[in-house]
PDB file of C-alpha atoms and ligand atoms in Angstrom:
ATOM      1  CA  MET A   1      29.538 -65.111  23.905  1.00  0.00           C
ATOM      2  CA  SER A   2      32.749 -64.426  25.341  1.00  0.00           C
ATOM      3  CA  ARG A   3      34.010 -61.158  25.264  1.00  0.00           C
ATOM      4  CA  ILE A   4      36.154 -58.991  23.209  1.00  0.00           C
ATOM      5  CA  ALA A   5      39.142 -57.452  23.468  1.00  0.00           C
ATOM      6  CA  LEU A   6      41.003 -54.990  20.971  1.00  0.00           C
ATOM      7  CA  ILE A   7      44.800 -54.821  20.805  1.00  0.00           C
ATOM      8  CA  THR A   8      46.332 -51.863  19.337  1.00  0.00           C
ATOM      9  CA  GLY A   9      50.381 -52.688  19.333  1.00  0.00           C
ATOM     10  CA  ALA A  10      49.658 -56.266  19.159  1.00  0.00           C
ATOM     11  CA  THR A  11      52.622 -58.155  16.935  1.00  0.00           C
ATOM     12  CA  SER A  12      55.648 -58.182  19.620  1.00  0.00           C
ATOM     13  CA  GLY A  13      55.935 -57.082  22.752  1.00  0.00           C
ATOM     14  CA  ILE A  14      53.815 -56.320  25.438  1.00  0.00           C
ATOM     15  CA  GLY A  15      50.699 -56.374  22.831  1.00  0.00           C
ATOM     16  CA  GLN A  16      52.096 -59.776  22.197  1.00  0.00           C
ATOM     17  CA  ALA A  17      52.241 -61.188  25.395  1.00  0.00           C
ATOM     18  CA  THR A  18      49.042 -59.588  26.367  1.00  0.00           C
ATOM     19  CA  ALA A  19      46.926 -61.575  23.503  1.00  0.00           C
ATOM     20  CA  GLU A  20      48.329 -64.284  24.690  1.00  0.00           C
ATOM     21  CA  ALA A  21      47.677 -63.948  27.835  1.00  0.00           C
ATOM     22  CA  PHE A  22      43.930 -62.704  26.638  1.00  0.00           C
ATOM     23  CA  ALA A  23      43.672 -65.885  24.906  1.00  0.00           C
ATOM     24  CA  GLN A  24      43.717 -67.877  27.855  1.00  0.00           C
ATOM     25  CA  LEU A  25      41.036 -65.880  29.243  1.00  0.00           C
ATOM     26  CA  ASN A  26      38.807 -66.922  26.471  1.00  0.00           C
ATOM     27  CA  TYR A  27      38.657 -63.577  25.325  1.00  0.00           C
ATOM     28  CA  ARG A  28      38.171 -63.238  21.429  1.00  0.00           C
ATOM     29  CA  LEU A  29      40.434 -61.267  20.057  1.00  0.00           C
ATOM     30  CA  ILE A  30      40.796 -57.851  17.811  1.00  0.00           C
ATOM     31  CA  LEU A  31      44.280 -57.591  17.290  1.00  0.00           C
ATOM     32  CA  CYS A  32      45.741 -54.499  14.917  1.00  0.00           C
ATOM     33  CA  GLY A  33      49.245 -53.881  14.149  1.00  0.00           C
ATOM     34  CA  ARG A  34      50.974 -52.385  10.990  1.00  0.00           C
ATOM     35  CA  ARG A  35      52.548 -55.862  10.490  1.00  0.00           C
ATOM     36  CA  ALA A  36      50.731 -58.064   8.251  1.00  0.00           C
ATOM     37  CA  ASP A  37      52.587 -61.139   8.243  1.00  0.00           C
ATOM     38  CA  ARG A  38      52.983 -60.996  11.745  1.00  0.00           C
ATOM     39  CA  LEU A  39      49.418 -60.562  12.927  1.00  0.00           C
ATOM     40  CA  GLU A  40      48.654 -63.618  10.927  1.00  0.00           C
ATOM     41  CA  GLU A  41      51.136 -65.590  12.538  1.00  0.00           C
ATOM     42  CA  LEU A  42      49.685 -64.429  15.777  1.00  0.00           C
ATOM     43  CA  LYS A  43      46.624 -65.059  14.655  1.00  0.00           C
ATOM     44  CA  GLN A  44      47.745 -68.347  13.547  1.00  0.00           C
ATOM     45  CA  ALA A  45      48.704 -69.450  16.630  1.00  0.00           C
ATOM     46  CA  LEU A  46      46.617 -68.395  19.115  1.00  0.00           C
ATOM     47  CA  SER A  47      43.008 -69.264  17.131  1.00  0.00           C
ATOM     48  CA  ALA A  48      43.717 -72.528  18.907  1.00  0.00           C
ATOM     49  CA  GLN A  49      42.445 -71.546  21.496  1.00  0.00           C
ATOM     50  CA  THR A  50      40.229 -68.490  20.869  1.00  0.00           C
ATOM     51  CA  SER A  51      38.537 -66.783  18.011  1.00  0.00           C
ATOM     52  CA  VAL A  52      40.734 -64.123  16.915  1.00  0.00           C
ATOM     53  CA  PHE A  53      39.942 -61.049  13.931  1.00  0.00           C
ATOM     54  CA  THR A  54      43.014 -58.836  12.616  1.00  0.00           C
ATOM     55  CA  LEU A  55      42.509 -55.580  11.416  1.00  0.00           C
ATOM     56  CA  GLN A  56      45.913 -54.128   9.833  1.00  0.00           C
ATOM     57  CA  PHE A  57      46.348 -50.228   9.651  1.00  0.00           C
ATOM     58  CA  ASP A  58      48.853 -47.543  11.267  1.00  0.00           C
ATOM     59  CA  ILE A  59      47.612 -46.031  14.271  1.00  0.00           C
ATOM     60  CA  ARG A  60      48.941 -42.148  12.716  1.00  0.00           C
ATOM     61  CA  ASP A  61      46.643 -42.625  10.081  1.00  0.00           C
ATOM     62  CA  SER A  62      42.891 -41.082  11.345  1.00  0.00           C
ATOM     63  CA  ALA A  63      40.957 -41.862   8.331  1.00  0.00           C
ATOM     64  CA  ALA A  64      42.474 -45.726   8.454  1.00  0.00           C
ATOM     65  CA  VAL A  65      41.946 -46.350  12.080  1.00  0.00           C
ATOM     66  CA  SER A  66      38.293 -45.225  11.788  1.00  0.00           C
ATOM     67  CA  ASP A  67      37.309 -46.832   8.213  1.00  0.00           C
ATOM     68  CA  THR A  68      39.073 -49.985   9.428  1.00  0.00           C
ATOM     69  CA  ILE A  69      37.536 -50.446  13.036  1.00  0.00           C
ATOM     70  CA  ALA A  70      33.859 -48.805  10.938  1.00  0.00           C
ATOM     71  CA  SER A  71      34.536 -52.197   9.221  1.00  0.00           C
ATOM     72  CA  LEU A  72      34.201 -54.530  11.644  1.00  0.00           C
ATOM     73  CA  PRO A  73      31.806 -57.295  11.114  1.00  0.00           C
ATOM     74  CA  ASP A  74      28.665 -57.275  13.485  1.00  0.00           C
ATOM     75  CA  GLU A  75      29.715 -59.952  15.459  1.00  0.00           C
ATOM     76  CA  TRP A  76      33.185 -58.557  16.131  1.00  0.00           C
ATOM     77  CA  LYS A  77      31.778 -54.787  16.933  1.00  0.00           C
ATOM     78  CA  GLN A  78      31.254 -55.513  20.819  1.00  0.00           C
ATOM     79  CA  ILE A  79      34.545 -54.421  22.266  1.00  0.00           C
ATOM     80  CA  ASP A  80      34.988 -55.007  26.134  1.00  0.00           C
ATOM     81  CA  VAL A  81      38.080 -53.439  26.683  1.00  0.00           C
ATOM     82  CA  LEU A  82      40.230 -51.567  24.989  1.00  0.00           C
ATOM     83  CA  ILE A  83      44.192 -52.165  25.408  1.00  0.00           C
ATOM     84  CA  ASN A  84      45.752 -49.039  23.814  1.00  0.00           C
ATOM     85  CA  ASN A  85      49.139 -50.225  23.813  1.00  0.00           C
ATOM     86  CA  ALA A  86      50.847 -49.005  20.316  1.00  0.00           C
ATOM     87  CA  GLY A  87      53.836 -46.813  20.970  1.00  0.00           C
ATOM     88  CA  ASN A  88      57.341 -46.395  20.693  1.00  0.00           C
ATOM     89  CA  ALA A  89      59.873 -44.233  21.168  1.00  0.00           C
ATOM     90  CA  HIS A  90      62.218 -42.825  18.379  1.00  0.00           C
ATOM     91  CA  GLY A  91      65.446 -41.375  19.599  1.00  0.00           C
ATOM     92  CA  LEU A  92      67.415 -40.254  22.377  1.00  0.00           C
ATOM     93  CA  ASP A  93      68.330 -37.071  21.876  1.00  0.00           C
ATOM     94  CA  SER A  94      69.103 -33.571  23.590  1.00  0.00           C
ATOM     95  CA  ILE A  95      65.604 -30.947  22.684  1.00  0.00           C
ATOM     96  CA  GLN A  96      68.429 -29.243  20.613  1.00  0.00           C
ATOM     97  CA  GLU A  97      69.739 -32.039  18.987  1.00  0.00           C
ATOM     98  CA  GLY A  98      66.483 -33.486  18.448  1.00  0.00           C
ATOM     99  CA  ASN A  99      65.033 -34.893  15.065  1.00  0.00           C
ATOM    100  CA  LEU A 100      61.404 -33.591  13.690  1.00  0.00           C
ATOM    101  CA  ASP A 101      60.574 -36.814  12.470  1.00  0.00           C
ATOM    102  CA  ASP A 102      61.148 -38.633  15.343  1.00  0.00           C
ATOM    103  CA  TRP A 103      58.914 -36.258  17.383  1.00  0.00           C
ATOM    104  CA  ASP A 104      56.393 -36.396  14.651  1.00  0.00           C
ATOM    105  CA  GLN A 105      56.336 -40.465  15.167  1.00  0.00           C
ATOM    106  CA  MET A 106      56.103 -39.866  19.062  1.00  0.00           C
ATOM    107  CA  ILE A 107      53.586 -38.056  19.056  1.00  0.00           C
ATOM    108  CA  ASP A 108      51.372 -38.824  16.088  1.00  0.00           C
ATOM    109  CA  GLY A 109      51.564 -42.600  17.450  1.00  0.00           C
ATOM    110  CA  ASN A 110      52.052 -41.984  21.488  1.00  0.00           C
ATOM    111  CA  VAL A 111      48.936 -39.532  21.153  1.00  0.00           C
ATOM    112  CA  GLN A 112      47.186 -38.896  18.210  1.00  0.00           C
ATOM    113  CA  GLY A 113      47.095 -42.830  17.650  1.00  0.00           C
ATOM    114  CA  LEU A 114      45.611 -43.567  21.075  1.00  0.00           C
ATOM    115  CA  LEU A 115      42.589 -41.096  20.593  1.00  0.00           C
ATOM    116  CA  TYR A 116      42.410 -42.247  16.933  1.00  0.00           C
ATOM    117  CA  VAL A 117      41.924 -46.163  18.492  1.00  0.00           C
ATOM    118  CA  SER A 118      39.708 -44.776  21.485  1.00  0.00           C
ATOM    119  CA  LYS A 119      37.501 -42.551  19.205  1.00  0.00           C
ATOM    120  CA  ALA A 120      36.100 -45.039  17.215  1.00  0.00           C
ATOM    121  CA  VAL A 121      35.656 -47.839  20.288  1.00  0.00           C
ATOM    122  CA  ILE A 122      34.316 -45.373  22.997  1.00  0.00           C
ATOM    123  CA  PRO A 123      31.154 -44.535  21.231  1.00  0.00           C
ATOM    124  CA  GLY A 124      29.916 -48.565  21.341  1.00  0.00           C
ATOM    125  CA  MET A 125      30.985 -48.558  25.088  1.00  0.00           C
ATOM    126  CA  VAL A 126      28.713 -45.639  25.875  1.00  0.00           C
ATOM    127  CA  GLU A 127      25.793 -46.187  23.857  1.00  0.00           C
ATOM    128  CA  ARG A 128      26.390 -50.215  25.963  1.00  0.00           C
ATOM    129  CA  GLN A 129      27.163 -48.312  29.112  1.00  0.00           C
ATOM    130  CA  ARG A 130      29.766 -50.635  29.974  1.00  0.00           C
ATOM    131  CA  GLY A 131      33.835 -51.122  28.932  1.00  0.00           C
ATOM    132  CA  HIS A 132      37.112 -51.252  30.220  1.00  0.00           C
ATOM    133  CA  ILE A 133      40.275 -49.100  28.439  1.00  0.00           C
ATOM    134  CA  VAL A 134      43.694 -49.652  29.304  1.00  0.00           C
ATOM    135  CA  ASN A 135      46.354 -46.950  28.239  1.00  0.00           C
ATOM    136  CA  LEU A 136      49.398 -48.014  28.198  1.00  0.00           C
ATOM    137  CA  SER A 137      51.848 -45.349  29.293  1.00  0.00           C
ATOM    138  CA  SER A 138      55.619 -45.955  31.052  1.00  0.00           C
ATOM    139  CA  ILE A 139      57.228 -44.643  33.449  1.00  0.00           C
ATOM    140  CA  ALA A 140      58.609 -42.083  31.302  1.00  0.00           C
ATOM    141  CA  GLY A 141      55.274 -40.135  31.559  1.00  0.00           C
ATOM    142  CA  LYS A 142      55.575 -39.569  35.418  1.00  0.00           C
ATOM    143  CA  GLN A 143      59.417 -38.949  35.604  1.00  0.00           C
ATOM    144  CA  THR A 144      61.077 -36.899  32.787  1.00  0.00           C
ATOM    145  CA  TYR A 145      64.174 -37.885  31.443  1.00  0.00           C
ATOM    146  CA  ALA A 146      67.833 -36.357  30.427  1.00  0.00           C
ATOM    147  CA  ASN A 147      67.436 -36.910  26.297  1.00  0.00           C
ATOM    148  CA  GLY A 148      63.873 -37.735  26.594  1.00  0.00           C
ATOM    149  CA  ALA A 149      61.855 -34.757  26.377  1.00  0.00           C
ATOM    150  CA  VAL A 150      59.655 -36.002  23.308  1.00  0.00           C
ATOM    151  CA  TYR A 151      58.915 -39.621  24.575  1.00  0.00           C
ATOM    152  CA  CYS A 152      58.076 -38.161  28.512  1.00  0.00           C
ATOM    153  CA  ALA A 153      55.992 -35.580  26.766  1.00  0.00           C
ATOM    154  CA  SER A 154      53.754 -38.215  24.457  1.00  0.00           C
ATOM    155  CA  LYS A 155      53.700 -41.062  27.528  1.00  0.00           C
ATOM    156  CA  ALA A 156      52.831 -37.504  30.262  1.00  0.00           C
ATOM    157  CA  ALA A 157      50.367 -36.636  27.784  1.00  0.00           C
ATOM    158  CA  VAL A 158      48.951 -40.836  27.860  1.00  0.00           C
ATOM    159  CA  GLU A 159      48.262 -39.699  32.048  1.00  0.00           C
ATOM    160  CA  ALA A 160      46.800 -36.923  31.333  1.00  0.00           C
ATOM    161  CA  LEU A 161      44.638 -38.907  28.830  1.00  0.00           C
ATOM    162  CA  SER A 162      43.769 -41.564  31.583  1.00  0.00           C
ATOM    163  CA  GLU A 163      42.646 -39.298  34.352  1.00  0.00           C
ATOM    164  CA  GLY A 164      40.409 -37.277  31.669  1.00  0.00           C
ATOM    165  CA  MET A 165      39.051 -40.531  30.344  1.00  0.00           C
ATOM    166  CA  ARG A 166      38.809 -41.536  33.160  1.00  0.00           C
ATOM    167  CA  LEU A 167      36.880 -38.532  34.641  1.00  0.00           C
ATOM    168  CA  ASP A 168      34.327 -38.561  31.351  1.00  0.00           C
ATOM    169  CA  LEU A 169      33.885 -42.068  31.317  1.00  0.00           C
ATOM    170  CA  THR A 170      33.132 -43.414  35.015  1.00  0.00           C
ATOM    171  CA  PRO A 171      29.757 -41.898  34.851  1.00  0.00           C
ATOM    172  CA  GLN A 172      28.986 -44.214  31.619  1.00  0.00           C
ATOM    173  CA  GLY A 173      29.838 -47.394  33.317  1.00  0.00           C
ATOM    174  CA  ILE A 174      32.861 -47.989  31.574  1.00  0.00           C
ATOM    175  CA  LYS A 175      36.357 -48.133  33.679  1.00  0.00           C
ATOM    176  CA  VAL A 176      40.356 -46.778  32.924  1.00  0.00           C
ATOM    177  CA  THR A 177      43.276 -48.190  33.728  1.00  0.00           C
ATOM    178  CA  ASN A 178      46.610 -46.669  32.804  1.00  0.00           C
ATOM    179  CA  ILE A 179      49.775 -49.111  32.955  1.00  0.00           C
ATOM    180  CA  ALA A 180      52.520 -47.261  33.316  1.00  0.00           C
ATOM    181  CA  PRO A 181      56.022 -49.697  33.109  1.00  0.00           C
ATOM    182  CA  GLY A 182      59.059 -49.382  33.691  1.00  0.00           C
ATOM    183  CA  ALA A 183      62.640 -50.878  31.593  1.00  0.00           C
ATOM    184  CA  VAL A 184      60.631 -54.034  29.485  1.00  0.00           C
ATOM    185  CA  GLU A 185      63.016 -56.162  27.638  1.00  0.00           C
ATOM    186  CA  THR A 186      61.057 -56.035  23.796  1.00  0.00           C
ATOM    187  CA  GLU A 187      61.906 -54.253  20.451  1.00  0.00           C
ATOM    188  CA  PHE A 188      60.349 -51.118  22.432  1.00  0.00           C
ATOM    189  CA  SER A 189      65.009 -50.327  22.665  1.00  0.00           C
ATOM    190  CA  VAL A 190      65.913 -51.444  19.256  1.00  0.00           C
ATOM    191  CA  VAL A 191      63.068 -49.195  18.005  1.00  0.00           C
ATOM    192  CA  ARG A 192      64.201 -46.217  19.599  1.00  0.00           C
ATOM    193  CA  PHE A 193      68.394 -46.733  18.688  1.00  0.00           C
ATOM    194  CA  LYS A 194      66.643 -47.159  14.650  1.00  0.00           C
ATOM    195  CA  GLY A 195      67.915 -51.016  14.611  1.00  0.00           C
ATOM    196  CA  ASP A 196      71.264 -51.198  16.928  1.00  0.00           C
ATOM    197  CA  ALA A 197      70.732 -54.004  18.642  1.00  0.00           C
ATOM    198  CA  GLU A 198      74.167 -53.562  20.175  1.00  0.00           C
ATOM    199  CA  ARG A 199      73.175 -50.431  21.951  1.00  0.00           C
ATOM    200  CA  ALA A 200      69.724 -51.776  22.539  1.00  0.00           C
ATOM    201  CA  ALA A 201      70.793 -54.463  24.592  1.00  0.00           C
ATOM    202  CA  LYS A 202      73.195 -52.477  27.223  1.00  0.00           C
ATOM    203  CA  VAL A 203      69.403 -51.109  28.205  1.00  0.00           C
ATOM    204  CA  TYR A 204      69.096 -54.193  30.172  1.00  0.00           C
ATOM    205  CA  GLN A 205      72.875 -55.735  30.573  1.00  0.00           C
ATOM    206  CA  GLY A 206      73.524 -56.055  34.372  1.00  0.00           C
ATOM    207  CA  PHE A 207      70.080 -56.521  35.612  1.00  0.00           C
ATOM    208  CA  ASP A 208      66.883 -58.598  35.233  1.00  0.00           C
ATOM    209  CA  PRO A 209      64.106 -56.438  33.105  1.00  0.00           C
ATOM    210  CA  LEU A 210      60.817 -56.850  33.277  1.00  0.00           C
ATOM    211  CA  ILE A 211      59.137 -58.804  30.490  1.00  0.00           C
ATOM    212  CA  PRO A 212      56.109 -58.378  28.586  1.00  0.00           C
ATOM    213  CA  LYS A 213      54.469 -61.030  30.338  1.00  0.00           C
ATOM    214  CA  ASP A 214      55.067 -58.656  33.809  1.00  0.00           C
ATOM    215  CA  ILE A 215      52.911 -56.736  31.926  1.00  0.00           C
ATOM    216  CA  ALA A 216      50.195 -58.679  30.837  1.00  0.00           C
ATOM    217  CA  ASP A 217      49.918 -59.901  33.961  1.00  0.00           C
ATOM    218  CA  ALA A 218      49.331 -56.305  35.340  1.00  0.00           C
ATOM    219  CA  ILE A 219      46.505 -55.772  32.841  1.00  0.00           C
ATOM    220  CA  VAL A 220      44.857 -59.361  33.696  1.00  0.00           C
ATOM    221  CA  TYR A 221      44.444 -58.504  37.084  1.00  0.00           C
ATOM    222  CA  ALA A 222      43.218 -54.402  36.413  1.00  0.00           C
ATOM    223  CA  VAL A 223      40.217 -56.199  34.123  1.00  0.00           C
ATOM    224  CA  SER A 224      39.485 -59.505  36.162  1.00  0.00           C
ATOM    225  CA  ALA A 225      38.901 -57.040  39.146  1.00  0.00           C
ATOM    226  CA  PRO A 226      35.507 -57.381  40.741  1.00  0.00           C
ATOM    227  CA  ALA A 227      32.480 -55.118  38.998  1.00  0.00           C
ATOM    228  CA  ASN A 228      32.655 -52.621  41.992  1.00  0.00           C
ATOM    229  CA  VAL A 229      36.458 -52.210  41.638  1.00  0.00           C
ATOM    230  CA  GLN A 230      38.636 -49.567  38.966  1.00  0.00           C
ATOM    231  CA  ILE A 231      42.316 -50.532  38.892  1.00  0.00           C
ATOM    232  CA  ALA A 232      42.985 -46.448  38.326  1.00  0.00           C
ATOM    233  CA  ASP A 233      46.782 -47.012  38.050  1.00  0.00           C
ATOM    234  CA  ILE A 234      49.244 -49.443  37.858  1.00  0.00           C
ATOM    235  CA  THR A 235      53.503 -48.578  38.219  1.00  0.00           C
ATOM    236  CA  ILE A 236      55.708 -51.564  37.548  1.00  0.00           C
ATOM    237  CA  LEU A 237      59.237 -51.430  38.049  1.00  0.00           C
ATOM    238  CA  ALA A 238      61.880 -53.975  37.650  1.00  0.00           C
ATOM    239  CA  ALA A 239      63.076 -55.345  41.574  1.00  0.00           C
ATOM    240  CA  ALA A 240      66.366 -53.622  40.449  1.00  0.00           C
ATOM    241  CA  GLN A 241      64.852 -50.296  38.650  1.00  0.00           C
ATOM    242  CA  ALA A 242      64.154 -47.789  41.348  1.00  0.00           C
ATOM    243  CA  SER A 243      63.081 -44.846  38.818  1.00  0.00           C
ATOM    244  CA  ALA A 244      63.041 -43.741  35.525  1.00  0.00           C
ATOM    245  CA  THR A 245      66.942 -42.913  35.385  1.00  0.00           C
ATOM    246  CA  SER A 246      68.050 -45.446  38.753  1.00  0.00           C
ATOM    247  CA  ILE A 247      68.653 -49.151  37.959  1.00  0.00           C
ATOM    248  CA  THR A 248      70.991 -51.102  40.200  1.00  0.00           C
ATOM    249  CA  ARG A 249      73.309 -52.923  37.418  1.00  0.00           C
ATOM    250  CA  LYS A 250      75.630 -55.797  38.677  1.00  0.00           C
TER     251      LYS A 250
HETATM  252  C1  8X3 B   1      59.888 -47.505  28.897  1.00  0.00           C
HETATM  253  C2  8X3 B   1      60.609 -47.009  29.782  1.00  0.00           C
HETATM  254  O1  8X3 B   1      62.235 -45.610  30.830  1.00  0.00           O
HETATM  255  O2  8X3 B   1      62.814 -46.703  29.026  1.00  0.00           O
HETATM  256  O3  8X3 B   1      58.693 -46.936  28.320  1.00  0.00           O
HETATM  257  O4  8X3 B   1      61.327 -44.781  28.743  1.00  0.00           O
HETATM  258  S1  8X3 B   1      61.544 -46.171  29.543  1.00  0.00           S
END
């Protein structure tokens, strides 16, 4: 039987590219997201290559997360790889002007949501004494920038959770990989700027940003490493990006 990967935030960007990459590797896929229509579309697209099961839930709803994952049919329960990809930035404001709803969305999604899904998946991995968890952090989890305190804090939490998971789960035969991308052109900035596509486009102007497949390739590399290798942490920047705040634009 081919291995099973569960991917959160699978309906767009890095999640979708990762689903496509894992389909090519012949993984069976559990695709999770909020948007039922997009999940269905992706399922249709990938079903020619592999078996796909979709789970629709909001990662911020702990009961929905645990009930939905518990409802997986037996043949889908043995998850080999968990890719904690779901997460977003909401707003780009100073701490004094930040919006509580934005903060809640980032902390609830990027931190709590990752924990809820992990809590539902880890016991099976521990029972089987094998598995691999890939957490999508960000360069923002390593370097804080102005107007991004809460987003950066949420990703710094992901960094800490990756380290903590690795400490607790390595003895259980489970690998943990932290992936920290820089500027990847996805819906990320459109969401951050609440639908302002023009402002979002400017983020990626004047240089070649990363594309979702670049990150998916790194995830494939980490997950395909030999059994004796644990890829702990990968930071990926665009060639023109030197730090969270330094990008060379033409
Ligand atoms: C996305 C990268 O630098 O825009 O996590 O925060 S950044």
